[in-house]
Structures are given as structure tokens and as C-alpha cells.
PDB file of C-alpha atoms in Angstrom:
ATOM      1  CA  UNK A   1     -11.339   8.334  14.744  1.00 52.00           C
ATOM      2  CA  UNK A   2      -9.576  11.657  14.247  1.00 50.00           C
ATOM      3  CA  UNK A   3      -9.667  13.465  10.848  1.00 47.00           C
ATOM      4  CA  UNK A   4      -6.002  12.628  10.095  1.00 50.00           C
ATOM      5  CA  UNK A   5      -6.694   8.967  10.771  1.00 49.00           C
ATOM      6  CA  UNK A   6      -9.750   9.119   8.521  1.00 50.00           C
ATOM      7  CA  UNK A   7      -7.679  10.586   5.706  1.00 52.00           C
ATOM      8  CA  UNK A   8      -5.010   7.937   6.134  1.00 48.00           C
ATOM      9  CA  UNK A   9      -7.611   5.165   5.991  1.00 47.00           C
ATOM     10  CA  UNK A  10      -9.060   6.686   2.790  1.00 50.00           C
ATOM     11  CA  UNK A  11      -5.682   7.015   1.182  1.00 52.00           C
ATOM     12  CA  UNK A  12      -4.540   3.469   1.205  1.00 46.00           C
ATOM     13  CA  UNK A  13      -4.635  -0.053   2.344  1.00 44.00           C
ATOM     14  CA  UNK A  14      -1.530  -2.111   1.969  1.00 41.00           C
ATOM     15  CA  UNK A  15      -3.628  -5.245   2.217  1.00 41.00           C
ATOM     16  CA  UNK A  16      -3.817  -6.212  -1.447  1.00 45.00           C
ATOM     17  CA  UNK A  17      -7.224  -7.512  -2.549  1.00 41.00           C
ATOM     18  CA  UNK A  18      -6.019 -10.990  -3.232  1.00 38.00           C
ATOM     19  CA  UNK A  19      -9.369 -12.765  -2.974  1.00 37.00           C
ATOM     20  CA  UNK A  20     -12.850 -12.480  -4.400  1.00 37.00           C
ATOM     21  CA  UNK A  21     -15.938 -11.390  -2.499  1.00 41.00           C
ATOM     22  CA  UNK A  22     -16.992 -14.992  -2.274  1.00 42.00           C
ATOM     23  CA  UNK A  23     -13.626 -15.890  -0.767  1.00 40.00           C
ATOM     24  CA  UNK A  24     -14.099 -13.202   1.847  1.00 41.00           C
ATOM     25  CA  UNK A  25     -17.513 -14.591   2.733  1.00 40.00           C
ATOM     26  CA  UNK A  26     -16.016 -18.059   3.102  1.00 38.00           C
ATOM     27  CA  UNK A  27     -13.301 -16.697   5.377  1.00 41.00           C
ATOM     28  CA  UNK A  28     -15.914 -14.907   7.469  1.00 39.00           C
ATOM     29  CA  UNK A  29     -17.953 -18.093   7.706  1.00 39.00           C
ATOM     30  CA  UNK A  30     -14.910 -20.079   8.803  1.00 35.00           C
ATOM     31  CA  UNK A  31     -14.029 -17.431  11.394  1.00 39.00           C
ATOM     32  CA  UNK A  32     -17.534 -17.471  12.773  1.00 42.00           C
ATOM     33  CA  UNK A  33     -18.026 -21.215  12.816  1.00 44.00           C
ATOM     34  CA  UNK A  34     -14.528 -22.486  13.633  1.00 49.00           C
ATOM     35  CA  UNK A  35     -12.561 -19.721  15.381  1.00 53.00           C
ATOM     36  CA  UNK A  36     -10.341 -22.281  17.059  1.00 57.00           C
ATOM     37  CA  UNK A  37      -9.028 -23.381  13.628  1.00 51.00           C
ATOM     38  CA  UNK A  38      -8.254 -19.782  12.700  1.00 55.00           C
ATOM     39  CA  UNK A  39      -6.450 -19.214  15.998  1.00 66.00           C
ATOM     40  CA  UNK A  40      -4.358 -22.357  15.502  1.00 73.00           C
ATOM     41  CA  UNK A  41      -3.384 -21.288  11.966  1.00 81.00           C
ATOM     42  CA  UNK A  42      -2.522 -17.773  13.123  1.00 82.00           C
ATOM     43  CA  UNK A  43      -0.434 -19.134  15.975  1.00 83.00           C
ATOM     44  CA  UNK A  44       1.522 -21.342  13.568  1.00 88.00           C
ATOM     45  CA  UNK A  45       2.241 -18.382  11.288  1.00 91.00           C
ATOM     46  CA  UNK A  46       3.279 -16.060  14.109  1.00 94.00           C
ATOM     47  CA  UNK A  47       6.927 -15.586  14.947  1.00 96.00           C
ATOM     48  CA  UNK A  48       7.589 -16.121  18.631  1.00 95.00           C
ATOM     49  CA  UNK A  49      10.678 -13.909  18.856  1.00 97.00           C
ATOM     50  CA  UNK A  50      12.679 -11.351  16.911  1.00 97.00           C
ATOM     51  CA  UNK A  51      15.417 -13.958  16.534  1.00 97.00           C
ATOM     52  CA  UNK A  52      13.053 -16.081  14.434  1.00 97.00           C
ATOM     53  CA  UNK A  53      12.524 -13.172  12.028  1.00 98.00           C
ATOM     54  CA  UNK A  54      16.269 -12.598  11.763  1.00 98.00           C
ATOM     55  CA  UNK A  55      16.906 -16.283  11.097  1.00 97.00           C
ATOM     56  CA  UNK A  56      14.286 -16.410   8.334  1.00 97.00           C
ATOM     57  CA  UNK A  57      15.519 -13.391   6.318  1.00 97.00           C
ATOM     58  CA  UNK A  58      19.268 -13.216   7.123  1.00 97.00           C
ATOM     59  CA  UNK A  59      20.543 -15.501   4.384  1.00 95.00           C
ATOM     60  CA  UNK A  60      21.900 -15.257   0.851  1.00 94.00           C
ATOM     61  CA  UNK A  61      20.094 -18.392  -0.314  1.00 94.00           C
ATOM     62  CA  UNK A  62      17.422 -17.143  -2.760  1.00 93.00           C
ATOM     63  CA  UNK A  63      14.986 -19.976  -2.068  1.00 94.00           C
ATOM     64  CA  UNK A  64      15.232 -19.499   1.690  1.00 96.00           C
ATOM     65  CA  UNK A  65      14.782 -15.745   1.282  1.00 96.00           C
ATOM     66  CA  UNK A  66      11.564 -16.260  -0.676  1.00 96.00           C
ATOM     67  CA  UNK A  67      10.303 -18.590   2.065  1.00 96.00           C
ATOM     68  CA  UNK A  68      11.428 -16.201   4.792  1.00 97.00           C
ATOM     69  CA  UNK A  69       9.839 -13.075   3.323  1.00 97.00           C
ATOM     70  CA  UNK A  70       6.649 -14.972   2.519  1.00 96.00           C
ATOM     71  CA  UNK A  71       6.481 -15.973   6.198  1.00 97.00           C
ATOM     72  CA  UNK A  72       7.349 -12.435   7.366  1.00 97.00           C
ATOM     73  CA  UNK A  73       4.629 -10.976   5.142  1.00 97.00           C
ATOM     74  CA  UNK A  74       2.064 -13.376   6.588  1.00 96.00           C
ATOM     75  CA  UNK A  75       3.107 -12.470  10.128  1.00 97.00           C
ATOM     76  CA  UNK A  76       2.675  -8.771   9.308  1.00 97.00           C
ATOM     77  CA  UNK A  77      -0.717  -9.494   7.777  1.00 95.00           C
ATOM     78  CA  UNK A  78      -1.835 -10.802  11.153  1.00 93.00           C
ATOM     79  CA  UNK A  79      -0.591  -7.564  12.745  1.00 95.00           C
ATOM     80  CA  UNK A  80      -2.567  -5.320  10.384  1.00 93.00           C
ATOM     81  CA  UNK A  81      -5.660  -7.445   9.767  1.00 89.00           C
ATOM     82  CA  UNK A  82      -8.904  -5.893  10.960  1.00 86.00           C
ATOM     83  CA  UNK A  83     -10.181  -7.636  14.103  1.00 85.00           C
ATOM     84  CA  UNK A  84     -13.256  -9.814  13.838  1.00 80.00           C
ATOM     85  CA  UNK A  85     -16.418  -8.255  15.237  1.00 82.00           C
ATOM     86  CA  UNK A  86     -16.436 -10.799  18.028  1.00 82.00           C
ATOM     87  CA  UNK A  87     -12.700 -10.910  18.586  1.00 83.00           C
ATOM     88  CA  UNK A  88     -11.686 -12.938  21.601  1.00 87.00           C
ATOM     89  CA  UNK A  89      -9.184 -11.867  24.235  1.00 89.00           C
ATOM     90  CA  UNK A  90      -6.883 -14.609  22.984  1.00 89.00           C
ATOM     91  CA  UNK A  91      -6.965 -13.283  19.417  1.00 87.00           C
ATOM     92  CA  UNK A  92      -6.318  -9.730  20.616  1.00 90.00           C
ATOM     93  CA  UNK A  93      -3.399 -10.904  22.746  1.00 92.00           C
ATOM     94  CA  UNK A  94      -1.906 -12.774  19.770  1.00 92.00           C
ATOM     95  CA  UNK A  95      -2.123  -9.680  17.573  1.00 92.00           C
ATOM     96  CA  UNK A  96      -0.429  -7.512  20.184  1.00 95.00           C
ATOM     97  CA  UNK A  97       2.228 -10.181  20.737  1.00 95.00           C
ATOM     98  CA  UNK A  98       2.888 -10.301  16.987  1.00 96.00           C
ATOM     99  CA  UNK A  99       3.394  -6.551  16.916  1.00 97.00           C
ATOM    100  CA  UNK A 100       5.760  -6.646  19.886  1.00 97.00           C
ATOM    101  CA  UNK A 101       7.934  -9.201  18.107  1.00 98.00           C
ATOM    102  CA  UNK A 102       8.163  -6.886  15.078  1.00 98.00           C
ATOM    103  CA  UNK A 103       9.032  -3.890  17.252  1.00 98.00           C
ATOM    104  CA  UNK A 104      11.731  -5.904  19.019  1.00 98.00           C
ATOM    105  CA  UNK A 105      13.116  -6.991  15.641  1.00 98.00           C
ATOM    106  CA  UNK A 106      13.215  -3.353  14.453  1.00 98.00           C
ATOM    107  CA  UNK A 107      15.364  -2.450  17.467  1.00 97.00           C
ATOM    108  CA  UNK A 108      18.097  -4.878  16.375  1.00 96.00           C
ATOM    109  CA  UNK A 109      21.121  -3.116  14.808  1.00 93.00           C
ATOM    110  CA  UNK A 110      21.130  -5.030  11.500  1.00 95.00           C
ATOM    111  CA  UNK A 111      17.379  -5.444  10.980  1.00 97.00           C
ATOM    112  CA  UNK A 112      16.949  -2.933   8.144  1.00 97.00           C
ATOM    113  CA  UNK A 113      20.297  -3.936   6.660  1.00 97.00           C
ATOM    114  CA  UNK A 114      18.816  -7.408   6.170  1.00 98.00           C
ATOM    115  CA  UNK A 115      15.938  -5.885   4.184  1.00 98.00           C
ATOM    116  CA  UNK A 116      18.369  -3.914   2.022  1.00 97.00           C
ATOM    117  CA  UNK A 117      20.567  -6.947   1.382  1.00 97.00           C
ATOM    118  CA  UNK A 118      17.614  -9.053   0.326  1.00 97.00           C
ATOM    119  CA  UNK A 119      16.289  -6.390  -2.060  1.00 97.00           C
ATOM    120  CA  UNK A 120      19.729  -5.884  -3.618  1.00 95.00           C
ATOM    121  CA  UNK A 121      20.072  -9.642  -4.063  1.00 95.00           C
ATOM    122  CA  UNK A 122      16.621  -9.877  -5.633  1.00 94.00           C
ATOM    123  CA  UNK A 123      17.386  -7.226  -8.240  1.00 90.00           C
ATOM    124  CA  UNK A 124      20.987  -8.145  -9.051  1.00 88.00           C
ATOM    125  CA  UNK A 125      20.312 -11.890  -9.318  1.00 86.00           C
ATOM    126  CA  UNK A 126      16.746 -11.575 -10.651  1.00 78.00           C
ATOM    127  CA  UNK A 127      15.250 -13.810  -7.974  1.00 82.00           C
ATOM    128  CA  UNK A 128      11.670 -14.620  -8.957  1.00 78.00           C
ATOM    129  CA  UNK A 129       9.057 -13.080  -6.627  1.00 91.00           C
ATOM    130  CA  UNK A 130      11.642 -11.788  -4.132  1.00 95.00           C
ATOM    131  CA  UNK A 131      11.831  -8.452  -5.985  1.00 95.00           C
ATOM    132  CA  UNK A 132       8.155  -8.033  -5.073  1.00 96.00           C
ATOM    133  CA  UNK A 133       8.125  -9.735  -1.676  1.00 97.00           C
ATOM    134  CA  UNK A 134      10.695  -7.376  -0.163  1.00 98.00           C
ATOM    135  CA  UNK A 135       8.945  -4.062  -1.012  1.00 98.00           C
ATOM    136  CA  UNK A 136       5.485  -5.386  -0.161  1.00 97.00           C
ATOM    137  CA  UNK A 137       6.864  -6.535   3.198  1.00 98.00           C
ATOM    138  CA  UNK A 138       8.285  -3.052   3.717  1.00 98.00           C
ATOM    139  CA  UNK A 139       4.845  -1.594   2.978  1.00 98.00           C
ATOM    140  CA  UNK A 140       3.313  -3.787   5.673  1.00 98.00           C
ATOM    141  CA  UNK A 141       6.075  -2.809   8.095  1.00 98.00           C
ATOM    142  CA  UNK A 142       5.255   0.873   7.600  1.00 98.00           C
ATOM    143  CA  UNK A 143       1.622   0.139   8.407  1.00 98.00           C
ATOM    144  CA  UNK A 144       2.666  -1.602  11.643  1.00 98.00           C
ATOM    145  CA  UNK A 145       5.109   1.195  12.556  1.00 98.00           C
ATOM    146  CA  UNK A 146       2.536   3.958  12.033  1.00 98.00           C
ATOM    147  CA  UNK A 147       2.008   4.772  15.704  1.00 96.00           C
ATOM    148  CA  UNK A 148       3.470   7.661  17.733  1.00 96.00           C
ATOM    149  CA  UNK A 149       5.657   5.351  19.809  1.00 97.00           C
ATOM    150  CA  UNK A 150       7.114   3.389  16.877  1.00 97.00           C
ATOM    151  CA  UNK A 151       7.142   5.946  14.044  1.00 98.00           C
ATOM    152  CA  UNK A 152      10.927   6.301  14.360  1.00 98.00           C
ATOM    153  CA  UNK A 153      11.241   2.846  12.791  1.00 98.00           C
ATOM    154  CA  UNK A 154       9.048   3.906   9.888  1.00 98.00           C
ATOM    155  CA  UNK A 155      11.045   7.107   9.410  1.00 98.00           C
ATOM    156  CA  UNK A 156      14.221   5.052   9.265  1.00 98.00           C
ATOM    157  CA  UNK A 157      12.739   2.597   6.778  1.00 98.00           C
ATOM    158  CA  UNK A 158      11.539   5.394   4.497  1.00 98.00           C
ATOM    159  CA  UNK A 159      15.037   6.868   4.623  1.00 98.00           C
ATOM    160  CA  UNK A 160      16.496   3.517   3.572  1.00 98.00           C
ATOM    161  CA  UNK A 161      14.181   3.381   0.544  1.00 98.00           C
ATOM    162  CA  UNK A 162      14.669   7.021  -0.450  1.00 98.00           C
ATOM    163  CA  UNK A 163      18.451   6.830  -0.220  1.00 97.00           C
ATOM    164  CA  UNK A 164      19.088   3.442  -1.739  1.00 96.00           C
ATOM    165  CA  UNK A 165      16.180   2.073  -3.751  1.00 97.00           C
ATOM    166  CA  UNK A 166      14.445   4.750  -5.846  1.00 97.00           C
ATOM    167  CA  UNK A 167      16.233   3.553  -8.998  1.00 96.00           C
ATOM    168  CA  UNK A 168      15.174   0.007  -8.146  1.00 96.00           C
ATOM    169  CA  UNK A 169      11.583   1.229  -7.877  1.00 97.00           C
ATOM    170  CA  UNK A 170      11.841   2.962 -11.255  1.00 97.00           C
ATOM    171  CA  UNK A 171      13.140  -0.243 -12.845  1.00 95.00           C
ATOM    172  CA  UNK A 172      10.052  -2.076 -11.556  1.00 95.00           C
ATOM    173  CA  UNK A 173       7.923   0.287 -13.647  1.00 96.00           C
ATOM    174  CA  UNK A 174       9.633  -1.044 -16.782  1.00 93.00           C
ATOM    175  CA  UNK A 175       7.637  -4.263 -16.317  1.00 92.00           C
ATOM    176  CA  UNK A 176       4.297  -2.735 -15.309  1.00 91.00           C
ATOM    177  CA  UNK A 177       2.375  -6.009 -15.217  1.00 89.00           C
ATOM    178  CA  UNK A 178       4.757  -7.591 -12.716  1.00 90.00           C
ATOM    179  CA  UNK A 179       4.368  -8.380  -9.026  1.00 93.00           C
ATOM    180  CA  UNK A 180       7.361  -6.088  -8.396  1.00 95.00           C
ATOM    181  CA  UNK A 181       5.536  -3.124  -9.945  1.00 96.00           C
ATOM    182  CA  UNK A 182       2.446  -3.751  -7.813  1.00 96.00           C
ATOM    183  CA  UNK A 183       4.623  -4.137  -4.718  1.00 97.00           C
ATOM    184  CA  UNK A 184       6.547  -0.872  -5.158  1.00 98.00           C
ATOM    185  CA  UNK A 185       3.298   1.022  -5.719  1.00 98.00           C
ATOM    186  CA  UNK A 186       1.992  -0.315  -2.413  1.00 98.00           C
ATOM    187  CA  UNK A 187       5.257   0.661  -0.740  1.00 98.00           C
ATOM    188  CA  UNK A 188       5.208   4.179  -2.191  1.00 98.00           C
ATOM    189  CA  UNK A 189       1.621   4.710  -1.057  1.00 98.00           C
ATOM    190  CA  UNK A 190       2.448   3.665   2.492  1.00 98.00           C
ATOM    191  CA  UNK A 191       5.461   5.957   2.453  1.00 98.00           C
ATOM    192  CA  UNK A 192       3.272   8.910   1.462  1.00 98.00           C
ATOM    193  CA  UNK A 193       0.557   8.372   4.072  1.00 97.00           C
ATOM    194  CA  UNK A 194       2.940   7.392   6.881  1.00 98.00           C
ATOM    195  CA  UNK A 195       2.567   9.641   9.943  1.00 97.00           C
ATOM    196  CA  UNK A 196      -0.212  11.629   8.265  1.00 96.00           C
ATOM    197  CA  UNK A 197       2.044  12.465   5.326  1.00 96.00           C
ATOM    198  CA  UNK A 198       5.196  13.540   7.145  1.00 97.00           C
ATOM    199  CA  UNK A 199       7.343  12.525   4.152  1.00 97.00           C
ATOM    200  CA  UNK A 200       4.775  13.210   1.404  1.00 97.00           C
ATOM    201  CA  UNK A 201       6.258  16.447   0.071  1.00 97.00           C
ATOM    202  CA  UNK A 202       9.767  14.974   0.096  1.00 97.00           C
ATOM    203  CA  UNK A 203       8.543  11.960  -1.880  1.00 97.00           C
ATOM    204  CA  UNK A 204       6.571  14.119  -4.328  1.00 97.00           C
ATOM    205  CA  UNK A 205       9.622  16.245  -5.111  1.00 96.00           C
ATOM    206  CA  UNK A 206      12.054  13.318  -5.290  1.00 96.00           C
ATOM    207  CA  UNK A 207       9.867  11.045  -7.421  1.00 97.00           C
ATOM    208  CA  UNK A 208      10.624  11.051 -11.161  1.00 97.00           C
ATOM    209  CA  UNK A 209       7.222  11.791 -12.665  1.00 96.00           C
ATOM    210  CA  UNK A 210       8.723  11.852 -16.183  1.00 94.00           C
ATOM    211  CA  UNK A 211       9.295   8.082 -16.474  1.00 95.00           C
ATOM    212  CA  UNK A 212       7.654   7.098 -19.749  1.00 93.00           C
ATOM    213  CA  UNK A 213       6.125   3.830 -18.561  1.00 94.00           C
ATOM    214  CA  UNK A 214       4.110   5.669 -15.883  1.00 95.00           C
ATOM    215  CA  UNK A 215       1.699   6.633 -18.657  1.00 93.00           C
ATOM    216  CA  UNK A 216       0.791   2.967 -19.088  1.00 94.00           C
ATOM    217  CA  UNK A 217      -0.152   2.349 -15.455  1.00 95.00           C
ATOM    218  CA  UNK A 218      -3.697   3.822 -15.516  1.00 94.00           C
ATOM    219  CA  UNK A 219      -4.617   1.336 -18.248  1.00 93.00           C
ATOM    220  CA  UNK A 220      -3.346  -1.921 -16.691  1.00 94.00           C
ATOM    221  CA  UNK A 221      -6.272  -3.598 -15.032  1.00 89.00           C
ATOM    222  CA  UNK A 222      -6.623  -6.517 -12.677  1.00 83.00           C
ATOM    223  CA  UNK A 223      -6.254 -10.018 -14.064  1.00 79.00           C
ATOM    224  CA  UNK A 224      -8.650 -12.075 -11.956  1.00 74.00           C
ATOM    225  CA  UNK A 225      -9.706 -11.006  -8.485  1.00 73.00           C
ATOM    226  CA  UNK A 226      -6.641  -9.095  -7.287  1.00 80.00           C
ATOM    227  CA  UNK A 227      -6.119  -5.342  -7.281  1.00 90.00           C
ATOM    228  CA  UNK A 228      -4.852  -4.121 -10.644  1.00 93.00           C
ATOM    229  CA  UNK A 229      -1.947  -1.802 -11.360  1.00 96.00           C
ATOM    230  CA  UNK A 230      -4.421   0.904 -12.386  1.00 96.00           C
ATOM    231  CA  UNK A 231      -6.018   0.971  -8.935  1.00 96.00           C
ATOM    232  CA  UNK A 232      -2.655   0.820  -7.154  1.00 97.00           C
ATOM    233  CA  UNK A 233      -1.433   3.760  -9.245  1.00 97.00           C
ATOM    234  CA  UNK A 234      -4.593   5.726  -8.427  1.00 97.00           C
ATOM    235  CA  UNK A 235      -4.084   5.052  -4.722  1.00 97.00           C
ATOM    236  CA  UNK A 236      -0.488   6.261  -4.918  1.00 98.00           C
ATOM    237  CA  UNK A 237      -1.281   9.473  -6.792  1.00 97.00           C
ATOM    238  CA  UNK A 238      -4.338  10.281  -4.691  1.00 97.00           C
ATOM    239  CA  UNK A 239      -2.509   9.534  -1.438  1.00 97.00           C
ATOM    240  CA  UNK A 240      -0.790  12.927  -1.727  1.00 97.00           C
ATOM    241  CA  UNK A 241      -4.173  14.655  -1.606  1.00 96.00           C
ATOM    242  CA  UNK A 242      -5.310  12.569   1.371  1.00 94.00           C
ATOM    243  CA  UNK A 243      -2.140  12.975   3.434  1.00 94.00           C
ATOM    244  CA  UNK A 244      -2.836  15.531   6.158  1.00 90.00           C
ATOM    245  CA  UNK A 245       0.667  17.003   6.265  1.00 92.00           C
ATOM    246  CA  UNK A 246       1.262  17.163   2.500  1.00 93.00           C
ATOM    247  CA  UNK A 247       1.352  20.796   1.413  1.00 91.00           C
ATOM    248  CA  UNK A 248       2.164  20.406  -2.266  1.00 90.00           C
ATOM    249  CA  UNK A 249      -0.484  18.011  -3.561  1.00 91.00           C
ATOM    250  CA  UNK A 250      -2.126  20.805  -5.516  1.00 89.00           C
ATOM    251  CA  UNK A 251       1.017  20.999  -7.628  1.00 91.00           C
ATOM    252  CA  UNK A 252       0.154  17.568  -9.009  1.00 93.00           C
ATOM    253  CA  UNK A 253      -3.077  19.009 -10.396  1.00 90.00           C
ATOM    254  CA  UNK A 254      -1.062  21.523 -12.376  1.00 87.00           C
ATOM    255  CA  UNK A 255       1.567  19.089 -13.616  1.00 82.00           C
ATOM    256  CA  UNK A 256       0.346  18.149 -17.057  1.00 78.00           C
ATOM    257  CA  UNK A 257      -2.259  15.405 -17.399  1.00 88.00           C
ATOM    258  CA  UNK A 258      -1.342  13.323 -14.335  1.00 93.00           C
ATOM    259  CA  UNK A 259      -4.764  13.541 -12.653  1.00 95.00           C
ATOM    260  CA  UNK A 260      -6.688  13.928 -15.898  1.00 93.00           C
ATOM    261  CA  UNK A 261      -5.304  10.638 -17.222  1.00 93.00           C
ATOM    262  CA  UNK A 262      -6.712   8.749 -14.218  1.00 95.00           C
ATOM    263  CA  UNK A 263     -10.159   9.231 -15.751  1.00 95.00           C
ATOM    264  CA  UNK A 264      -9.265   7.630 -19.083  1.00 91.00           C
ATOM    265  CA  UNK A 265     -11.065   4.323 -19.473  1.00 89.00           C
ATOM    266  CA  UNK A 266     -12.936   4.835 -16.211  1.00 92.00           C
ATOM    267  CA  UNK A 267     -16.049   3.344 -17.801  1.00 91.00           C
ATOM    268  CA  UNK A 268     -14.255  -0.027 -17.801  1.00 91.00           C
ATOM    269  CA  UNK A 269     -13.733  -0.010 -14.025  1.00 92.00           C
ATOM    270  CA  UNK A 270     -15.695  -2.421 -11.881  1.00 90.00           C
ATOM    271  CA  UNK A 271     -18.216  -0.858  -9.543  1.00 90.00           C
ATOM    272  CA  UNK A 272     -15.941  -1.158  -6.454  1.00 91.00           C
ATOM    273  CA  UNK A 273     -13.042   0.387  -8.386  1.00 92.00           C
ATOM    274  CA  UNK A 274     -15.189   3.204  -9.745  1.00 93.00           C
ATOM    275  CA  UNK A 275     -16.710   3.874  -6.337  1.00 93.00           C
ATOM    276  CA  UNK A 276     -13.289   4.053  -4.659  1.00 95.00           C
ATOM    277  CA  UNK A 277     -11.836   6.300  -7.361  1.00 96.00           C
ATOM    278  CA  UNK A 278     -14.714   8.780  -7.420  1.00 95.00           C
ATOM    279  CA  UNK A 279     -14.837   8.836  -3.627  1.00 96.00           C
ATOM    280  CA  UNK A 280     -11.165   9.839  -3.535  1.00 96.00           C
ATOM    281  CA  UNK A 281     -11.697  12.521  -6.169  1.00 96.00           C
ATOM    282  CA  UNK A 282     -14.724  13.952  -4.380  1.00 95.00           C
ATOM    283  CA  UNK A 283     -13.313  13.817  -0.852  1.00 95.00           C
ATOM    284  CA  UNK A 284      -9.736  14.871  -1.528  1.00 95.00           C
ATOM    285  CA  UNK A 285     -10.124  17.286  -4.443  1.00 95.00           C
ATOM    286  CA  UNK A 286     -13.703  18.473  -4.941  1.00 95.00           C
ATOM    287  CA  UNK A 287     -14.408  19.232  -1.282  1.00 94.00           C
ATOM    288  CA  UNK A 288     -10.856  20.272  -0.383  1.00 93.00           C
ATOM    289  CA  UNK A 289     -10.390  23.861   0.773  1.00 91.00           C
ATOM    290  CA  UNK A 290      -6.677  23.554  -0.034  1.00 90.00           C
ATOM    291  CA  UNK A 291      -7.297  23.397  -3.793  1.00 92.00           C
ATOM    292  CA  UNK A 292      -8.279  26.496  -5.718  1.00 92.00           C
ATOM    293  CA  UNK A 293     -11.657  26.617  -7.409  1.00 93.00           C
ATOM    294  CA  UNK A 294      -9.980  27.430 -10.731  1.00 92.00           C
ATOM    295  CA  UNK A 295      -7.910  24.223 -10.513  1.00 92.00           C
ATOM    296  CA  UNK A 296     -11.047  22.180  -9.864  1.00 92.00           C
ATOM    297  CA  UNK A 297     -12.822  23.757 -12.825  1.00 92.00           C
ATOM    298  CA  UNK A 298      -9.796  23.102 -15.009  1.00 91.00           C
ATOM    299  CA  UNK A 299      -9.784  19.429 -14.042  1.00 92.00           C
ATOM    300  CA  UNK A 300     -13.460  18.854 -14.728  1.00 92.00           C
ATOM    301  CA  UNK A 301     -13.478  19.909 -18.354  1.00 90.00           C
ATOM    302  CA  UNK A 302     -15.791  18.552 -21.013  1.00 91.00           C
ATOM    303  CA  UNK A 303     -13.711  15.415 -21.687  1.00 91.00           C
ATOM    304  CA  UNK A 304     -13.529  14.361 -18.028  1.00 92.00           C
ATOM    305  CA  UNK A 305     -17.264  14.935 -17.545  1.00 92.00           C
ATOM    306  CA  UNK A 306     -17.973  12.832 -20.647  1.00 92.00           C
ATOM    307  CA  UNK A 307     -15.817  10.001 -19.288  1.00 91.00           C
ATOM    308  CA  UNK A 308     -17.663  10.073 -15.966  1.00 91.00           C
ATOM    309  CA  UNK A 309     -21.002  10.045 -17.792  1.00 91.00           C
ATOM    310  CA  UNK A 310     -19.959   6.977 -19.783  1.00 89.00           C
ATOM    311  CA  UNK A 311     -19.041   5.274 -16.525  1.00 89.00           C
ATOM    312  CA  UNK A 312     -22.430   6.242 -15.084  1.00 85.00           C
ATOM    313  CA  UNK A 313     -24.114   4.549 -18.028  1.00 83.00           C
ATOM    314  CA  UNK A 314     -22.487   1.281 -16.992  1.00 76.00           C
ATOM    315  CA  UNK A 315     -23.052   1.592 -13.226  1.00 65.00           C
ATOM    316  CA  UNK A 316     -25.462   3.064 -10.753  1.00 55.00           C
ATOM    317  CA  UNK A 317     -22.956   5.554  -9.319  1.00 46.00           C
TER     318      UNK A 317
END
């Protein structure tokens, strides 16, 4: 894996942690013991043609849109899911077929217009869950499009979001505990890391960092086993430092308390959350040659060190 790919992998994963560790073990057990069941389920989920995708999301019926985007999201999950260690040729062929269907859909003239229409409908009519399903689907699409031969689709999708939906994203932050807020954070992170950060500086400069509710995000933790808003916010902010082609990430270090505030309450993080956060800080700031030594010293003042020490008291870091 090349260094840019390594940085992109560190920066983000649009696959939200929706299940517990035990659930993951059960899934692994099922995959190992009954792969034919998994293949049958995956085949049922998979769209067979781009026309099926169009049919499922080209509607103004809110209930059908929720069903359609739920199905589309599941199809994309199969495209981006890590292969099993003993992946069969049939499973590999299904994954590649699923991707081809998405690429064929993206070539259709009204494909991205359907995404825009659904998101507008979700926000203007307050359709439950759809205001989160659309952006989280877009995040998964960017992950699928992140290859040299298909990046043009991702560039187009990012343009659609930047030109027409930044205010919609900001409104999602007004309800920071919502699915919509979590979804737009995942979308923003994928936009930053796409194509090794090709759009990262544009996003950094366009994003309104002065929104008051952003200050709440580092303190909103997971309810249950999913990934909390705090961790999704950390991934978004730190994605600028991990993106290979981002040249202005160091400006975020100098913009008030943005990075400093990520450490507040760190002692309450679970071990996986703490490990991920500190790994990002160490890899993308501490060891970065792009960030001045004086900026690093300024970040790790007495208060930040004390917060890390309190976290160390709770975990074997």
C-alpha cells in the first residue's frame, strides 16, 4: 500500500461502527461456517442493473425514498466491505459486479440530480431518516468512486454538495445528536480524503468554522455501540492532516482552540476511541514534517498534557 493510501485509510472509514465487538465476532462466525448463506443474502441485496438503482431512488414518495436509499446504502456497503480472509471467487465477482452497476448508474445523465432531489425533499418536507440516508449514501459513493478511473464521478459529486448543500449541512449541526448530523460528518470526511485530499483545501476554506453548535460536537458521545458524534467530528477535523494533497491543515492548528478542544473529556473515551484519536494526533501532527515545531509545542501545553495523563490513568495507553 502506497503512503497516500495509508494516509487515506488512517483518515476515515465511512463504514459506521453500527455493531458491537460481539456482533462482529458473530458475523465472522457466520461467514466462516455458512458462507453460502452470506452469499445468498448479498446477492439478494445487490442491484442487478443501473436501472434498478434509478427505479428505487427516482420518486417523490417519501416512504419509497427511504426504502430506496436504505437499499442503495446496503448495496454500497457490499462494494466497500473488506473481503473475508478466505474470500471465494464468487464473492469477489459479486463485489466487482456491484461496483460496475454503480459506475454504470453514475454515467446516467440524471443520476446525481436524483440524489439532489431526494436531499432537497428530505430537508423541505422533514422526512424522517431520509435527511441522514442521502448524505451517508453519498459518503459511501465517494468511497466507491475513489479510484483513478472513476474519480471524475467523485469530483462531480463533491461539486454538487459544495454548490448546493453546504447550508443543509450546517442546519444538520443544529441538531447534533441526530442521524443527519452523523451522516453529514461522514460525508464531509470522505470529501476531504477523496483522491488523497484533492478538494481538502477548498473544503477547509469554504467550511464555516464559526458555527456555534460545532463547539458541542466534541462532547457528544456514542449512545450504545455505534460511533458517536465526538469521534465522527474528530475524524473530520483530523482528515485534513491525513490528506496527502492538503496544504493548509496547519492553519487549523492556529485557528483558535479547534484542535485543543478535541482533548477535552478525552479521559471519558473508550479504549478504542482513545487509541484511534491519539494515533491520529501522533501520526498526523506529532511526526509530521509539514507542521512547525513551535505549533506542536503550543498544542501540547500543560492543560492538554494533563488531560492525556488523566486518560492514561483510566487506560493502558
